[in-house]
Coordinates of C-alpha atoms in Angstrom, one line a residue:
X1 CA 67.5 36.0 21.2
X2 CA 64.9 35.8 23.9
X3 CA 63.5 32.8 25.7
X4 CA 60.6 31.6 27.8
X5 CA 60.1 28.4 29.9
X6 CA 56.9 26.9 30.4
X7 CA 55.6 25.6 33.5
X8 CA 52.2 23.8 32.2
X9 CA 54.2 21.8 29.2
X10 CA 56.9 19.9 28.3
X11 CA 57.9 22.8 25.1
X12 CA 59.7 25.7 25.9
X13 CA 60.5 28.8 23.4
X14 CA 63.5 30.4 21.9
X15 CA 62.7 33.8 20.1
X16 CA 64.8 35.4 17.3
X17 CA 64.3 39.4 16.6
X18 CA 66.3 40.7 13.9
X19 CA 67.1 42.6 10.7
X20 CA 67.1 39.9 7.4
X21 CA 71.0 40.1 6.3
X22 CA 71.2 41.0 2.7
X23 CA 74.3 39.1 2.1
X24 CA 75.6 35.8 3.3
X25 CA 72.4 33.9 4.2
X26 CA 73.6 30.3 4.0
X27 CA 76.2 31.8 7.1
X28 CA 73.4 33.1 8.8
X29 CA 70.8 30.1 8.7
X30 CA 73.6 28.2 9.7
X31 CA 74.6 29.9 12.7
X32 CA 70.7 29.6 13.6
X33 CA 70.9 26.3 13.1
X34 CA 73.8 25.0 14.9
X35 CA 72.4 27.2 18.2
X36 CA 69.3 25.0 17.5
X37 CA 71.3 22.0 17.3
X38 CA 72.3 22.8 20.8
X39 CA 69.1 23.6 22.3
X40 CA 67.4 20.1 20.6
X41 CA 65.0 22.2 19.3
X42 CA 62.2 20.3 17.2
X43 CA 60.5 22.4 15.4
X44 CA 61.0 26.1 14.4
X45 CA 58.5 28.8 13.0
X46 CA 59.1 31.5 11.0
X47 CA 56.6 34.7 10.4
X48 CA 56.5 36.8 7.6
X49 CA 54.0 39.3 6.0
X50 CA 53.4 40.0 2.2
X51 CA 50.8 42.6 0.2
X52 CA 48.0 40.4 -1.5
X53 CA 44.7 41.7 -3.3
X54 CA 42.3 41.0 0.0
X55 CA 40.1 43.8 1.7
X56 CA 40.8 45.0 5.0
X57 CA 37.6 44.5 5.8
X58 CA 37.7 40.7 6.0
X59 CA 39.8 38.5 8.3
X60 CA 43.5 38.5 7.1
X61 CA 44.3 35.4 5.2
X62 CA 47.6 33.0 7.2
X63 CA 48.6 30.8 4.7
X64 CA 51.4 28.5 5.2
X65 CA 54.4 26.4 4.0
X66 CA 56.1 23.2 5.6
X67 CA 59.3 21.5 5.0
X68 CA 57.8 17.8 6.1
X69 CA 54.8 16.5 3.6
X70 CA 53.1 15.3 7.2
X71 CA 53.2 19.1 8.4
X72 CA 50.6 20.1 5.7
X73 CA 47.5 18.3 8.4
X74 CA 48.9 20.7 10.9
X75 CA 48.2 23.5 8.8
X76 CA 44.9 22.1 8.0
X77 CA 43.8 21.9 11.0
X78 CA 44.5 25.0 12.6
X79 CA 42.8 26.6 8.9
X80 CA 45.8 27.8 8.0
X81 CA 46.2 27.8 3.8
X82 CA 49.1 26.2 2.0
X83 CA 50.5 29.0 0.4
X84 CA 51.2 29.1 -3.6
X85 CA 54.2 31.4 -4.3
X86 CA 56.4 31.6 -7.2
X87 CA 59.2 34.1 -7.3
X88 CA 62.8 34.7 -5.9
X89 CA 64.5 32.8 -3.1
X90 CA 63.7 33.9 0.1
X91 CA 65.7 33.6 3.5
X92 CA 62.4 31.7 4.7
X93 CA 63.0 29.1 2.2
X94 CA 66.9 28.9 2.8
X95 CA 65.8 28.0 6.2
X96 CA 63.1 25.4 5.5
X97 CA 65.3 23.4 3.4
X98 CA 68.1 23.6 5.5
X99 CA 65.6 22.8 8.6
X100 CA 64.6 19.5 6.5
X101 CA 68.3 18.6 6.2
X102 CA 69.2 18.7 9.9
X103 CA 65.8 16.7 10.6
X104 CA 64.0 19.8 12.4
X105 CA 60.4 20.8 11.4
X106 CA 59.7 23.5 9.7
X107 CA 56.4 25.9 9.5
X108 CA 57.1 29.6 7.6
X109 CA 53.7 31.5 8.0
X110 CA 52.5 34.3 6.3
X111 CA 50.2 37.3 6.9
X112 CA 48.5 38.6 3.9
X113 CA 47.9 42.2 3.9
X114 CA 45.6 44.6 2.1
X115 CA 48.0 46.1 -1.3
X116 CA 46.8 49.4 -0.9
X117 CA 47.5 49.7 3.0
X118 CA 51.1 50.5 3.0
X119 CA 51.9 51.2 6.9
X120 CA 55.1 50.3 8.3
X121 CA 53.4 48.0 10.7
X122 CA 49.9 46.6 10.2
X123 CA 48.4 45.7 13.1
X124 CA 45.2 43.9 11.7
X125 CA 47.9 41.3 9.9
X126 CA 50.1 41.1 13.0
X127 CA 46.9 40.1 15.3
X128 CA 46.1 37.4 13.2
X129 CA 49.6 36.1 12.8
X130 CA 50.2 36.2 16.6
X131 CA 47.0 34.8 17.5
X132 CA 47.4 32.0 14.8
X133 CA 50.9 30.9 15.9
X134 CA 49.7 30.7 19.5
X135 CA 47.1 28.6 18.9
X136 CA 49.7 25.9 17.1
X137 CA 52.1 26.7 20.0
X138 CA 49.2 25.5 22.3
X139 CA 49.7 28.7 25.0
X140 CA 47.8 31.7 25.7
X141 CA 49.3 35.1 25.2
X142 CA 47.6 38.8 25.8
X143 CA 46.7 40.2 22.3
X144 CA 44.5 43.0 23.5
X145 CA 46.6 46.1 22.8
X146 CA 47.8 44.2 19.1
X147 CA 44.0 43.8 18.7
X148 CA 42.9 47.3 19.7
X149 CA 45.3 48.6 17.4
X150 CA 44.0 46.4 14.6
X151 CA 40.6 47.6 15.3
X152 CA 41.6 51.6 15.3
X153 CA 43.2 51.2 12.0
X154 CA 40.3 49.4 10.0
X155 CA 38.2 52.2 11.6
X156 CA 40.7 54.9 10.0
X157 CA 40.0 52.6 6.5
X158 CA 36.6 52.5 6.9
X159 CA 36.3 56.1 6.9
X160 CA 38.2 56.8 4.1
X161 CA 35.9 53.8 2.4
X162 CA 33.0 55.8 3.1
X163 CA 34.7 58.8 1.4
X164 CA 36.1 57.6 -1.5
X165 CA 33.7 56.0 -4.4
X166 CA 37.2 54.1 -6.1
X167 CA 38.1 52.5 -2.8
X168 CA 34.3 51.8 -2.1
X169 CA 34.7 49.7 -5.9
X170 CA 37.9 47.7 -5.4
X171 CA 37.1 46.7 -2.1
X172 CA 34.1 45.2 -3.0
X173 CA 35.9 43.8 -5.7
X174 CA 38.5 42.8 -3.4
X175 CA 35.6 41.0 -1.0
X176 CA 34.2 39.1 -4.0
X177 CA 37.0 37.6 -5.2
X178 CA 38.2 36.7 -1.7
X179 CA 35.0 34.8 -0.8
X180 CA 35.8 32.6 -4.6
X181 CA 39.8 32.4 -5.0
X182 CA 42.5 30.3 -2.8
X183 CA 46.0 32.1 -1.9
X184 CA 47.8 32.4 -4.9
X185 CA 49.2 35.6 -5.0
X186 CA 47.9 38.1 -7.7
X187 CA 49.1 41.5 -9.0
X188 CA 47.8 44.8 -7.9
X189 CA 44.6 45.9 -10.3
X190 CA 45.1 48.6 -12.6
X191 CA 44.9 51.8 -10.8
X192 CA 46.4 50.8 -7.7
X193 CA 49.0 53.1 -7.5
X194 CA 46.6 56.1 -7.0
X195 CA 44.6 54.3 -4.4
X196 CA 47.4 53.4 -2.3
X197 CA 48.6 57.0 -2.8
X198 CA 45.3 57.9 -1.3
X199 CA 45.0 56.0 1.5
X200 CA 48.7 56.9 2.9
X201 CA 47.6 60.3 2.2
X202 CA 44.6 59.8 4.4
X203 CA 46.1 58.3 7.7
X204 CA 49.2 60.8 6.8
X205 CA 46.6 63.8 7.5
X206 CA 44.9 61.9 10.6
X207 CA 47.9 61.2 11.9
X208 CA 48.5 65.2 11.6
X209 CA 45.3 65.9 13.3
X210 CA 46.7 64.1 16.0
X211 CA 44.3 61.2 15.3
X212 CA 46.8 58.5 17.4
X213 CA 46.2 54.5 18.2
X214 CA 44.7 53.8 21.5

C-alpha cells in the first residue's frame, strides 16, 4: 500500500500494487475492504488491461464498468466507454459487487490493447489509462517518461507496418472497424497467430540491436 495526501483538495489517495491471488479472492477483497472501511474511503478504482482487435495506431480505447447505475454519467463524461464483456468471473467484478454491498463506489477501467502486440508492458495502453484516471481523480501527475515510451514503441510498430504487407492489411482493417464498432470484445482474425509471432519477433531483434526505450 502507498498513500498520498493532497494539499489543494479535500480527497486524498490510497494505492494498492500487487500480484492477483489465484485462490481465495472473497478473503482477499475482503481484507481490502475492511482497510477501506477504516480509511472511510468513498470510492475505489481499479485498472486493468485486456487484448481487443484495435490498431496501435489510434488512441487506445478506456472503457469502463460501475457498480452504481448513477456512475455510468461519470464515465460519459470523461469519454470513457461502458464496457461489454461476457466471460468468466474476474477479481474486478468480485470487488465491484462487494464495493456496492458495503455502499462504496466502484469504477474498474480498462485499457484495450492491440492483439498482436504482446509485450509484457505496453506503454501506449498504460499512458492512456494513467492519464484517464487522473483526469477523474481531478490532479495532475507527470506522464512524460510513460508517454515517451508510448511514442518509441508505436515507432518500433510502425516500422514493422511499413515492412510487412499482412500487418499493413489488418491494421487497416483494424482502423476501419474501429472508427464503426463500440467495445464489445471480438476474437482475434484468422491468421493472427502468425502476425503476432511476427511482431514479437520484430522488437525481439531490435531489442538485440540494442534498439532500447528512451
Amino acid at each position: 500500500f502507498f498513500y498520498w495526501q493532497s494539499h489543494s483538495t479535500a480527497q486524498d489517495l490510497v494505492l494498492l500494487h500487487g500480484v492477483e491471488p489465484q485462490l481465495h479472492w472473497h478473503k482477499f477483497v475482503s481484507l481490502i475492504l475492511n482497510l477501506a472501511d477504516q480509511l472511510n474511503v468513498h470510492r475505489i478504482y481499479t485498472l486493468g488491461g485486456l487484448y481487443d482487435r484495435v490498431p496501435h495506431t489510434k488512441e487506445p480505447r478506456i472503457s469502463g464498468v460501475v457498480n452504481q447505475r448513477h456512475l455510468t454519467r461519470t464515465l460519459e463524461e470523461h469519454q470513457i466507454e461502458p464496457i461489454v464483456y461476457q466471460g468468466p468471473s474476474s477479481l474486478h467484478g468480485l470487488l465491484l459487487t462487494d464495493c456496492a454491498d458495503r455502499g462504496i463506489q466502484a469504477i474498474s477501467l480498462w485499457g484495450h490493447a492491440p492483439f498482436y502486440v504482446r509485450v509484457e508492458t505496453n506503454p501506449m495502453v498504460c499512458y492512456s489509462l494513467v492519464k484517464k484516471l487522473a483526469e477523474l481523480l481531478g490532479i495532475d501527475l507527470d506522464l512524460e517518461e510513460l508517454e515517451k515510451a508510448g511514442e518509441y514503441l508505436r515507432d518500433m510498430l510502425d516500422q514493422f507496418l511499413a515492412q510487412s504487407k499482412d500487418l499493413r492489411a489488418y491494421v487497416h482493417k483494424l482502423e476501419q472497424e474501429y472508427e464503426l464498432e463500440g467495445t464489445a470484445l471480438r476474437e482475434p482474425p484468422e491468421g493472427a497467430d502468425r502476425i503476432i509471432k511476427e511482431v514479437e519477433d520484430f522488437l525481439r531483434e531490435q531489442r538485440r540491436k540494442g534498439e532500447t526505450p528512451p
